[in-house]
Coordinates of C-alpha atoms and ligand atoms in Angstrom, one line a residue:
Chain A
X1 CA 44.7 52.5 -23.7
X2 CA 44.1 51.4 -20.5
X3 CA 45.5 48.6 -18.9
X4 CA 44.9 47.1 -15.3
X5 CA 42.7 50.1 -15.1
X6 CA 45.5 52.9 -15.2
X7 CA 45.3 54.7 -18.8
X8 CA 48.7 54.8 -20.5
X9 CA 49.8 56.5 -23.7
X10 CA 51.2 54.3 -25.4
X11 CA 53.1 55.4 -29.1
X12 CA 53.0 53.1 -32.2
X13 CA 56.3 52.8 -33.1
X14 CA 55.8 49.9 -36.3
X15 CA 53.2 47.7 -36.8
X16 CA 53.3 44.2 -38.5
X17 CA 51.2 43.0 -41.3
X18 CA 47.8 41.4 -40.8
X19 CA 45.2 40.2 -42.9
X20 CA 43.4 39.1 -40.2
X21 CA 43.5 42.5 -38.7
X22 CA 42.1 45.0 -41.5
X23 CA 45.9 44.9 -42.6
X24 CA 48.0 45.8 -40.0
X25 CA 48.3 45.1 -36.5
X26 CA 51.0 46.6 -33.6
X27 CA 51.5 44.5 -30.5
X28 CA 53.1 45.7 -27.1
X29 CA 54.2 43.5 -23.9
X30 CA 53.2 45.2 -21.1
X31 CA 53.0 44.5 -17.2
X32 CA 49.8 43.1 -15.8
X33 CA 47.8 41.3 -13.3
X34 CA 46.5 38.3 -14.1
X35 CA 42.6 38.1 -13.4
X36 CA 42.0 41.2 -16.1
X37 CA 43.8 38.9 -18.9
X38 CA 42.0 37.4 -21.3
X39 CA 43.4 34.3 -23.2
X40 CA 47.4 33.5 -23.0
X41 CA 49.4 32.2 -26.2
X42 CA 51.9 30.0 -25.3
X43 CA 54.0 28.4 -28.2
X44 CA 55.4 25.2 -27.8
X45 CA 58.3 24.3 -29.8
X46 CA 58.6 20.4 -30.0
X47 CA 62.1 18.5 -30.8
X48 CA 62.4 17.1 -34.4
X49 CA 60.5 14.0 -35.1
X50 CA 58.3 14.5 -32.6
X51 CA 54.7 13.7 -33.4
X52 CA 52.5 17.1 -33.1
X53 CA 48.8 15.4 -33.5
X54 CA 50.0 13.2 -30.5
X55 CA 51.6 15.6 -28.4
X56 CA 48.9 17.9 -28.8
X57 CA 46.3 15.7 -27.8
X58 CA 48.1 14.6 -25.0
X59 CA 48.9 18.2 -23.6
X60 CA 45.0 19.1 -23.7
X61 CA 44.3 16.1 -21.9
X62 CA 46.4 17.1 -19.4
X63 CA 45.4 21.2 -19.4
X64 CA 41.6 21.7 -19.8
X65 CA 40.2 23.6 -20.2
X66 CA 43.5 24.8 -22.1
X67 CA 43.0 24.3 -26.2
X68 CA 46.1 22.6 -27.5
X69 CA 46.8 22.6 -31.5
X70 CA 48.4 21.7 -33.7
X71 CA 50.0 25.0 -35.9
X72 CA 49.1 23.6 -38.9
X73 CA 45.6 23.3 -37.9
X74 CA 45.4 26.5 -36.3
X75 CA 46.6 28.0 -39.7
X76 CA 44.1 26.0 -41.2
X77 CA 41.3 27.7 -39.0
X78 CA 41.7 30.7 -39.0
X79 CA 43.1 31.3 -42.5
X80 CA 41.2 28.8 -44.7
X81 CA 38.2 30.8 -45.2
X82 CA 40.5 33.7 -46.4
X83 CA 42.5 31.2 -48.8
X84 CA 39.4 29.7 -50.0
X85 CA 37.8 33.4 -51.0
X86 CA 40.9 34.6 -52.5
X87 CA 41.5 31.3 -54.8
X88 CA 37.9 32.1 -55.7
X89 CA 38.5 35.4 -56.4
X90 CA 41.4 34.6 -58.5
X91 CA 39.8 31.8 -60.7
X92 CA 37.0 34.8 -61.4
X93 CA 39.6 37.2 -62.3
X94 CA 41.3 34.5 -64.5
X95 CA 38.2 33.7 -65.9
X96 CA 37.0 37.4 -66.9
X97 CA 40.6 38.4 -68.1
X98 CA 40.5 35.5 -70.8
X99 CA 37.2 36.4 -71.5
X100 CA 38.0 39.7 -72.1
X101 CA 40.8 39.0 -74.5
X102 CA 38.7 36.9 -76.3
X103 CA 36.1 40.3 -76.6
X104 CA 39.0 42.7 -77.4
X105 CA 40.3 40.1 -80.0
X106 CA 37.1 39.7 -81.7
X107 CA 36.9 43.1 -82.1
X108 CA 40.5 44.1 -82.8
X109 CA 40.0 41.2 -85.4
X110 CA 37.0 42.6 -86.8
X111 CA 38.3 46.2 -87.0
X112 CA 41.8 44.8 -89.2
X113 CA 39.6 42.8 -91.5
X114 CA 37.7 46.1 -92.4
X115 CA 40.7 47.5 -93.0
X116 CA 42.0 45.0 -95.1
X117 CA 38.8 44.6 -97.2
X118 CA 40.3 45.5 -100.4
X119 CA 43.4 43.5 -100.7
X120 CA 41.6 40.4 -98.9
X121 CA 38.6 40.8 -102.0
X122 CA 41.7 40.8 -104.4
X123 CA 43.8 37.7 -103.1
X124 CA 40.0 35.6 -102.8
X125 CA 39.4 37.1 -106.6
X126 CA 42.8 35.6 -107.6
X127 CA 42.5 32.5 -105.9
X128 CA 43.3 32.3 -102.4
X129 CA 41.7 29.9 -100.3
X130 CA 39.5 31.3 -97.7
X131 CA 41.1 28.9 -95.3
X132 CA 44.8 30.0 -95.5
X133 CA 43.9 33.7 -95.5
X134 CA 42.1 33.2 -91.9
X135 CA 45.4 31.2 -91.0
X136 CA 47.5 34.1 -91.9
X137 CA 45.4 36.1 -89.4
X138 CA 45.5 34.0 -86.7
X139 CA 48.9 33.3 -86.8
X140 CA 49.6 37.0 -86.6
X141 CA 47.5 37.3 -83.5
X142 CA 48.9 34.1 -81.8
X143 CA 52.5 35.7 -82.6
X144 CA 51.4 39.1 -80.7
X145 CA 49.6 36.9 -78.0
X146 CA 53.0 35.1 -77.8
X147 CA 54.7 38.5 -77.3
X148 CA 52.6 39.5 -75.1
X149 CA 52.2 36.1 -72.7
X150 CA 56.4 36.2 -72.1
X151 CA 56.3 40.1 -71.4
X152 CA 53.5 39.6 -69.3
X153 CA 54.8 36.6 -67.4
X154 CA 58.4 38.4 -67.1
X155 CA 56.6 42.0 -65.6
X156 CA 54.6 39.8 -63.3
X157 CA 57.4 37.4 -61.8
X158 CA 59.7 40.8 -61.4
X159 CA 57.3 43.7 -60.8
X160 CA 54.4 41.6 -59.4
X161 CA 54.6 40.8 -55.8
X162 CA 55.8 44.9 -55.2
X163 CA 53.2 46.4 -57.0
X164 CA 50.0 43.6 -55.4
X165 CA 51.9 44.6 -51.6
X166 CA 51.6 48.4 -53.1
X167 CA 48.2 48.1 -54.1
X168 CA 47.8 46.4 -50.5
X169 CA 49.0 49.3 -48.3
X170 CA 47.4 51.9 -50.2
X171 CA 43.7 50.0 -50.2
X172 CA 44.0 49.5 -46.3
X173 CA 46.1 52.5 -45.6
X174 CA 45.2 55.2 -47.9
X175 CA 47.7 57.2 -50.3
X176 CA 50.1 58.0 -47.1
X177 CA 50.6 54.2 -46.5
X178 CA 51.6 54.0 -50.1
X179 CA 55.6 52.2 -50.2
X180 CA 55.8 52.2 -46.3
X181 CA 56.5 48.6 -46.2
X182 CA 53.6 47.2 -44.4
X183 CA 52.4 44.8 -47.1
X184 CA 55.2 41.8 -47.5
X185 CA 53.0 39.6 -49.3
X186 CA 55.2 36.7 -51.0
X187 CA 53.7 35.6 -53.9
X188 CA 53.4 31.6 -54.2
X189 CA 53.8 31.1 -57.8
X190 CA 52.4 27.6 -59.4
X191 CA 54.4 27.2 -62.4
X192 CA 52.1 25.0 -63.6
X193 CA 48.8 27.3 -63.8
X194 CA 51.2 30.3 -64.4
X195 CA 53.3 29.2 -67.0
X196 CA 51.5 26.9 -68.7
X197 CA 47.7 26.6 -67.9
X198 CA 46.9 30.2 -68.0
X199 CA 48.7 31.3 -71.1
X200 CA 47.1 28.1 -72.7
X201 CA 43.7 29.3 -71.9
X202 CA 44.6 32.8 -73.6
X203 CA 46.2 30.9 -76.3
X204 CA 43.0 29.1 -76.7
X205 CA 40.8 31.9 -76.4
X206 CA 42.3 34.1 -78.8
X207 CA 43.1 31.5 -81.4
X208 CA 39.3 30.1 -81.6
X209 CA 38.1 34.0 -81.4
X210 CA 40.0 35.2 -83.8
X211 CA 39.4 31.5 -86.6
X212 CA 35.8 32.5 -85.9
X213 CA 36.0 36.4 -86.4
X214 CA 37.7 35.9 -89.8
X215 CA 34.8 33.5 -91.1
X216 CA 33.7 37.0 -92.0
X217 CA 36.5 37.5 -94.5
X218 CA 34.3 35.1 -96.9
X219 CA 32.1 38.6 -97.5
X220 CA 34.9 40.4 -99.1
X221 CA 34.1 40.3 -102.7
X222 CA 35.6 42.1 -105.6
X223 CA 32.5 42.8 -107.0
X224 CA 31.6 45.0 -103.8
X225 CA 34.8 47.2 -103.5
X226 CA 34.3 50.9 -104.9
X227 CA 37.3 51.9 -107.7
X228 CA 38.9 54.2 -106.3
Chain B
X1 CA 39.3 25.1 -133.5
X2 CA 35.1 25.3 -132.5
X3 CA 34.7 21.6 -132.3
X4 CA 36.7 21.3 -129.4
X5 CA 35.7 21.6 -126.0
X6 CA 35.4 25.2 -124.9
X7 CA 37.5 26.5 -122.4
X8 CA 34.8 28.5 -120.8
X9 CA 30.7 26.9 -121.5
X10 CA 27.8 29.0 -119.6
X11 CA 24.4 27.4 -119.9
X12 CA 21.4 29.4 -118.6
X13 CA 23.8 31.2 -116.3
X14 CA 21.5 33.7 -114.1
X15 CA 22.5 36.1 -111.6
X16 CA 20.3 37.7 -108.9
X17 CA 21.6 40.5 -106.5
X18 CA 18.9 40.7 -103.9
X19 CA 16.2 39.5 -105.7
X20 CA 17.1 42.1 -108.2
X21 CA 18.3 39.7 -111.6
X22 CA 21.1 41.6 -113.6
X23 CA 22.2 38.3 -115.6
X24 CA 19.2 36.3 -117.4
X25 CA 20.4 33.2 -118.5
X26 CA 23.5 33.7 -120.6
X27 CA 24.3 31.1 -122.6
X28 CA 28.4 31.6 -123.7
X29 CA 31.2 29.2 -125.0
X30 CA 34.6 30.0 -125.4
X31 CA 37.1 28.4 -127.5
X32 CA 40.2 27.8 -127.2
X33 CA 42.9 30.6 -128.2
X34 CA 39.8 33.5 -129.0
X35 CA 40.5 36.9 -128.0
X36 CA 36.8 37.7 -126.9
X37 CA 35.7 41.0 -126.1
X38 CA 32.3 41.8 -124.1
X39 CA 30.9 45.3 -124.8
X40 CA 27.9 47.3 -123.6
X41 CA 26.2 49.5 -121.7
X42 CA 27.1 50.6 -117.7
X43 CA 25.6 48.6 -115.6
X44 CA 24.6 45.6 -118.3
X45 CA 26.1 43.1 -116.6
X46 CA 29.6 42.4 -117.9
X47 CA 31.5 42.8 -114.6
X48 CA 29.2 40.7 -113.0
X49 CA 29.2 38.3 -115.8
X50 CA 33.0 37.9 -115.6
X51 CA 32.6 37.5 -111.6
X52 CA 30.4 34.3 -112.4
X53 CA 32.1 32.5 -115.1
X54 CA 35.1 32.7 -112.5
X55 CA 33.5 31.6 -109.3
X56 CA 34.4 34.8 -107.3
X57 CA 30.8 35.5 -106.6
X58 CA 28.2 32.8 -107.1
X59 CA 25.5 32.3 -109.5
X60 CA 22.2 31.8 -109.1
X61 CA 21.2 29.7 -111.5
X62 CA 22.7 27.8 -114.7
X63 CA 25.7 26.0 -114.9
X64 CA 29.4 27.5 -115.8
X65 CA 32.4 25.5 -116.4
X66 CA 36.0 26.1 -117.0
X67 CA 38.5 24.0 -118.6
X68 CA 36.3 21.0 -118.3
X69 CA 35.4 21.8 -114.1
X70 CA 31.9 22.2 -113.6
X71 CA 32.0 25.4 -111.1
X72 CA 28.7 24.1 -109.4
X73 CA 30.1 20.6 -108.4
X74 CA 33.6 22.5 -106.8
X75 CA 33.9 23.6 -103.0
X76 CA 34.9 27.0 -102.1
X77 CA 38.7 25.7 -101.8
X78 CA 38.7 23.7 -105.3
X79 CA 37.1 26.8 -106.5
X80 CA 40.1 29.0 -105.5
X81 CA 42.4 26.7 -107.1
X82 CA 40.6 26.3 -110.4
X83 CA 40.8 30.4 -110.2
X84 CA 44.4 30.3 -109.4
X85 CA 45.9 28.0 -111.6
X86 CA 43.6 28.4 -114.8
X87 CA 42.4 31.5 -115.0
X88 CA 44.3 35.2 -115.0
X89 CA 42.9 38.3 -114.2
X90 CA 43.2 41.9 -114.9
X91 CA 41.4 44.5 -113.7
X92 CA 41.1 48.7 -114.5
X93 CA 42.3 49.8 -111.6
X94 CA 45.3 47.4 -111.4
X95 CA 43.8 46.1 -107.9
X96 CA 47.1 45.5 -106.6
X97 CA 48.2 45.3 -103.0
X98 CA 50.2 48.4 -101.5
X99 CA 51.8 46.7 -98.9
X100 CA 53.8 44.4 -101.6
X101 CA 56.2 45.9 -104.2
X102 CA 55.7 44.9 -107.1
X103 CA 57.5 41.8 -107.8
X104 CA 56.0 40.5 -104.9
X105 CA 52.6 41.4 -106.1
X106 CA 53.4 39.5 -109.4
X107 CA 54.7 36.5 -107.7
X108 CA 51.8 37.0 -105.1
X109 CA 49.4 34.3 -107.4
X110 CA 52.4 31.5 -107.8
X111 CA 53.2 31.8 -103.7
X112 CA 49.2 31.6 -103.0
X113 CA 49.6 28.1 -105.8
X114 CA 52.8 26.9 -103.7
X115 CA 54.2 25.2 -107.1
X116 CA 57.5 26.1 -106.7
X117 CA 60.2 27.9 -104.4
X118 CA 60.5 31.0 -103.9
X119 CA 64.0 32.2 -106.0
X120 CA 62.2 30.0 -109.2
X121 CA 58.9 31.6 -108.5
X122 CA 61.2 35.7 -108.3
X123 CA 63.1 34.1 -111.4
X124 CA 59.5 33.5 -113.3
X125 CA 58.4 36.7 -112.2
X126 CA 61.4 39.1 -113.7
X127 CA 61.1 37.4 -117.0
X128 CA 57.9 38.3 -117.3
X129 CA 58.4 41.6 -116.1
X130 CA 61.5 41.8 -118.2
X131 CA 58.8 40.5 -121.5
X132 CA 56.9 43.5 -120.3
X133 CA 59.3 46.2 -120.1
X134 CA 58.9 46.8 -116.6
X135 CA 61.7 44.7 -114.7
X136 CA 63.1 47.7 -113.6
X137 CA 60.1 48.7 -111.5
X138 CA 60.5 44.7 -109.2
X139 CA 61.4 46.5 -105.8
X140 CA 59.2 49.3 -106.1
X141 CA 55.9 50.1 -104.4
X142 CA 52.7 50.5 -106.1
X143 CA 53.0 54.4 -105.6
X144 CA 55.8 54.4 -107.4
X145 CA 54.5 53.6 -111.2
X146 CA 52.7 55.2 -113.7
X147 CA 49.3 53.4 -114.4
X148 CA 50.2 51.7 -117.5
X149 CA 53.3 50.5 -115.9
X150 CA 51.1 48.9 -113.1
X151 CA 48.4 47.6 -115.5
X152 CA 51.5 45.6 -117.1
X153 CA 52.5 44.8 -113.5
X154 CA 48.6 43.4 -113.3
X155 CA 49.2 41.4 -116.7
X156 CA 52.4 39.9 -115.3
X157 CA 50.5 38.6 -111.9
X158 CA 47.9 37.4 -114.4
X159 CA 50.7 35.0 -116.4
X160 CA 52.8 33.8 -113.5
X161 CA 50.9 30.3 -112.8
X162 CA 50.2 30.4 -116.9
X163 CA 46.8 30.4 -116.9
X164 CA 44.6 28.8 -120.2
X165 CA 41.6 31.7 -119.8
X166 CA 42.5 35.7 -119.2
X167 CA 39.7 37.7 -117.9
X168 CA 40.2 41.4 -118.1
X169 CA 37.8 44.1 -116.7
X170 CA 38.5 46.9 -118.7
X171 CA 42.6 46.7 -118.3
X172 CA 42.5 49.5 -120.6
X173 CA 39.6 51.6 -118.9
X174 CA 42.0 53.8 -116.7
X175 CA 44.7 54.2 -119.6
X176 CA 45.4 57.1 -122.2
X177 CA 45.4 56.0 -125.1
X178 CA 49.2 55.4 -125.7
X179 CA 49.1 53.2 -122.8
X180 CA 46.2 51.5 -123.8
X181 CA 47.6 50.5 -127.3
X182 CA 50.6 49.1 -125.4
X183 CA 48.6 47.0 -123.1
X184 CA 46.6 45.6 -125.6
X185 CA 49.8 44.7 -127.8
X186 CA 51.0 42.9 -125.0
X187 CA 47.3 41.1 -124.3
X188 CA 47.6 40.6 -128.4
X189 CA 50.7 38.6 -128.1
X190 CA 49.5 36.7 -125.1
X191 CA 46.7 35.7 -127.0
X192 CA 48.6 35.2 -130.3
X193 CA 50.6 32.7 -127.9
X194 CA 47.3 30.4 -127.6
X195 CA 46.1 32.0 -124.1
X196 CA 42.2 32.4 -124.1
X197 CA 41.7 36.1 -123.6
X198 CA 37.8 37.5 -122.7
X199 CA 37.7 41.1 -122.2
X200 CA 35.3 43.6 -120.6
X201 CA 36.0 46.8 -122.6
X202 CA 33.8 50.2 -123.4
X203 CA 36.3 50.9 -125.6
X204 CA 35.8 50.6 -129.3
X205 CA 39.4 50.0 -130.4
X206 CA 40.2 47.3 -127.8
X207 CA 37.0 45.2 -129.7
X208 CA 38.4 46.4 -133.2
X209 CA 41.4 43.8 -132.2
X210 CA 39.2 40.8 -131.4
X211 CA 38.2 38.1 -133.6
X212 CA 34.8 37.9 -131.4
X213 CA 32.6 40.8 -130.2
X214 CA 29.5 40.2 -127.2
X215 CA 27.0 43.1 -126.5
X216 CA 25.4 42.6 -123.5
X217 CA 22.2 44.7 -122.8
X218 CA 20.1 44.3 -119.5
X219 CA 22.1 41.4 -118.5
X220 CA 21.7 39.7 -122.0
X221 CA 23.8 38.8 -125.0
X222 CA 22.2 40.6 -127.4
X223 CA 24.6 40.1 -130.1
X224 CA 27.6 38.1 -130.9
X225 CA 30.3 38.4 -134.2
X226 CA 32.2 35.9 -134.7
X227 CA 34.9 36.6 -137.3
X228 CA 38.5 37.1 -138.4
X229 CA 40.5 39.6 -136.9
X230 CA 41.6 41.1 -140.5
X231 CA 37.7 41.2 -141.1
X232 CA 37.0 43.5 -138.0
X233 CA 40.0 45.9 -139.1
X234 CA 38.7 45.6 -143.1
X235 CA 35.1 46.8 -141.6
X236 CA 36.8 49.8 -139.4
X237 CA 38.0 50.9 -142.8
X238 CA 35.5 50.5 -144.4
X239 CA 33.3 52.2 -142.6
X240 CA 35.9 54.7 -141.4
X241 CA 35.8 53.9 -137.9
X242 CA 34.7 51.4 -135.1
X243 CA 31.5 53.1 -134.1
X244 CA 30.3 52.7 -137.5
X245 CA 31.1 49.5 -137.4
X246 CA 29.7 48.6 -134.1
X247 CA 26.4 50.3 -134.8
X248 CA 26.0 47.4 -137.7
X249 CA 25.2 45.6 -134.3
X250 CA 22.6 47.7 -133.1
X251 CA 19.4 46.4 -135.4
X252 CA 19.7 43.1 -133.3
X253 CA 18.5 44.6 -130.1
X254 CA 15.9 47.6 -129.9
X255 CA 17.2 48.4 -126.6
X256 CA 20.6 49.3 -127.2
X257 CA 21.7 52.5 -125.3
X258 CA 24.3 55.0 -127.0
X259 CA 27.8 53.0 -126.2
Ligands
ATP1 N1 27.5 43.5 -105.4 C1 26.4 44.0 -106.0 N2 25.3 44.1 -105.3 C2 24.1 44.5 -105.8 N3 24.0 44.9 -107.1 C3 25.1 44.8 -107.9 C4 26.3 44.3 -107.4 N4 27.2 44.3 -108.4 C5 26.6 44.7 -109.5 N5 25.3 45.0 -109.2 C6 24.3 45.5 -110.2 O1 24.3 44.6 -111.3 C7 24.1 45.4 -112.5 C8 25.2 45.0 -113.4 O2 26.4 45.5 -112.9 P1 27.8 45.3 -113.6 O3 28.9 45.9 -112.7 O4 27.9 43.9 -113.9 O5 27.7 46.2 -114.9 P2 28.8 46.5 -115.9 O6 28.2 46.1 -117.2 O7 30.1 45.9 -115.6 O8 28.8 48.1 -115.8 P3 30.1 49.1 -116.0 O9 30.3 49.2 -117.5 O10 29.6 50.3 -115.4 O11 31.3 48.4 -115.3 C9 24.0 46.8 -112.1 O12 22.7 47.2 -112.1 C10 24.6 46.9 -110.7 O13 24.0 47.9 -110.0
MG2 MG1 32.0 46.7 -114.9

């Protein structure tokens, strides 16, 4: 690297995490003269009950051509795109999983009912209602959906955040970043969407799907099943 | 004992299978207490007939009712009920369900009807199986019993909600011939008891023990004796045997097949 125009070694010895940055980013203080310098940070911590907005517009009155912010609207600028991409990318992801339950319900649904063609053409040829034998299958899936929902929910709040940050390193890092520690990404959890919302969409989804797949048990007739 | 209402009145009853008819308009009351058995050729129609008369597959044309219900006028749901309270059935190959032992697959009809809780509906179910001779079989599976111990199994799910019309598809079809006798004892006594019982048989001796015989050819009734049961056994020996007798039948029809 050079710097002031001498060229110095200089050795990486830990790097911090960076989104920003193509995931990670090292920093060094080093010596220099000023005219080669480019932009200077200077943070400004202000007493409590101090009113930012106000100081800062009164410091960049004062410093032109110095830009004076506010840290919460710096944050804003240069990490709101990001934020708004990855809440879209996670209402798409939301959106595709509990469409793809529905899918793999309708055909796990469809696939059981097959199976259970003879003693579902018995109970309708005895007398069971259509309507409580489709009940009886969707109460079995909403019981494994159940089951499913708390494991899930459980695996995610405790394994979650360390296998996302493992994912993390080895996508910008390759398979030698893998478990170094770079990616500390804290998961902010809304209880609401997690814990409610999203397991009521499944719930939803694989309820209606699985009602409408077993319309289809209507077909099984007596008259149709092959003695033995 | 004709003048009442019949339990089971088919008018013109058709049934088409993809445009192919197998039932052309059977007309078919049954009374009250009448052990009826329907004979006739493979493929004549008298599985299909039963499947009508009980609303488990639909008819195409006619009307069909039971115990004073028209079929036509019933949903699918009131249909299932009418089946499940009114009518019994039994079937050759027992059609019961392997994931049940067999208590539960006699009590299986009563839990379906909700009528009563569960330890009266258990109770219900050993005392028939214990009429039966087979109350020693209730925790077994359905692997686990001979096939004229699970026909009685089937005979018992047919009582438990005490039906007024038994349908049977050739109960005795899968049976030797001991086990046969025995099941038609027990469908005898049932009968004897005031239950309606219609019968699907091949089998020459289970008609010899009804007071009423169909033959169904080509998805018609093509002849129908109506007499005492004393008069069917005098004609079997009489004419030393059942065939004879049932070929007195044959000069009705000039399509009958051999039986
Ligand atoms: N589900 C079905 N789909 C199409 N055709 C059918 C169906 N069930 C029965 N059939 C046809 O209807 C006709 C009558 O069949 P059915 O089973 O009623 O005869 P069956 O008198 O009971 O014969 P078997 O003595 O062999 O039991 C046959 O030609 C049969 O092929
Ligand atoms: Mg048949």
């Amino acid at each position: 690297m050079e710097v002031g125009g001498q060229v110095r070694d200089l050795t990486i010895v830990g790097s911090y995490q960076d989104i920003t940055n193509g995931g990670k980013t090292a920093k060094s203080v080093l010596p220099t003269q000023g005219n080669d310098v480019m932009w200077y940070v200077v943070g400004v911590a202000l007493a409590p009950g101090t009113d930012a907005a106000a100081t800062a517009q009164a410091y960049g009155d004062q410093l032109a051509p110095a830009k004076v912010h506010d840290i919460e609207q710096w944050r804003a600028q240069t990490l709101r795109p990001i934020a708004r991409q990855m809440t879209v990318t996670a209402a798409i992801s939301a959106v595709v999983a509990v469409a793809l339950v529905g899918l793999m319900t309708a055909l796990f649904t469809r696939m059981i009912l097959a199976r259970d063609a003879g003693p579902i053409a018995v109970q309708r040829a005895l007398g069971a209602d259509d309507g409580g034998l489709r009940a009886q299958y969707v109460t079995r899936t909403v019981l494994v959906l159940a089951l499913g929902v708390v494991v899930g929910a459980v695996a995610a709040a405790t394994l979650g955040e360390a296998m996302f940050n493992l994912m993390f390193e080895g996508l910008y890092g390759g398979m030698e970043a893998l478990g170094r520690g770079t990616s500390r990404i804290d998961f902010a959890v809304d209880p609401l969407l997690t814990y409610v919302l999203l397991p009521a969409a499944l719930l939803g989804s694989v309820s209606l799907v699985t009602a409408a797949s077993a319309r289809s048990l209507s077909d099984a007739r007596i008259s149709a099943l092959t003695t033995d | 004992m004709t003048t009442s209402t019949p339990v089971l009145d088919a008018r013109g009853l058709t049934k088409a299978f993809d445009g192919t008819t197998v039932l052309h308009g059977v007309d078919l009351q049954v009374h009250d207490g009448e052990l009826v058995a329907v004979m006739g050729p493979s493929g004549s129609g008298k599985s299909t007939l039963l499947h009508t008369i009980s609303g488990m597959d639909t008819m195409t044309g006619g009307t069909v009712s039971v115990a004073g219900q028209d079929l036509g006028s019933l949903s699918q749901k009131q249909l299932a009920r009418l089946r499940l309270t009114t009518m019994g059935f039994v079937f050759q190959h027992g059609h019961l369900l392997t994931n049940l032992c067999l208590l539960d697959n006699v009590v299986l009809p009563a839990y379906l009807a909700c009528l009563a809780p569960r330890e009266e509906l258990n109770r219900r179910a050993l005392a028939l199986m214990e009429r039966m001779g087979v109350a020693g079989l209730a925790t077994r599976d359905v692997s686990e019993a001979s096939g004229g111990q699970l026909q009685r199994i089937g005979i018992c799910r047919a009582l438990i909600n005490e039906p007024t019309i038994v349908l049977g598809d050739e109960p005795t079809g899968a049976l030797d011939s001991t086990a046969a006798a025995e099941v038609l004892d027990i469908l005898g006594e049932i009968n004897a008891e005031g239950t309606t019982v219609v019968l699907v048989t091949h089998d020459a001796t289970v008609a010899a023990r009804a007071d009423r015989v169909l033959y169904m050819v080509d998805g018609r009734i093509v002849a129908d004796r109506q007499q005492g049961r004393c008069a069917a056994v005098d004609l079997e020996r009489r004419h030393g045997g059942v065939a004879a007798w049932l070929t007195e039948l044959q000069p009705r029809s000039a399509v009958l097949g051999p039986v």
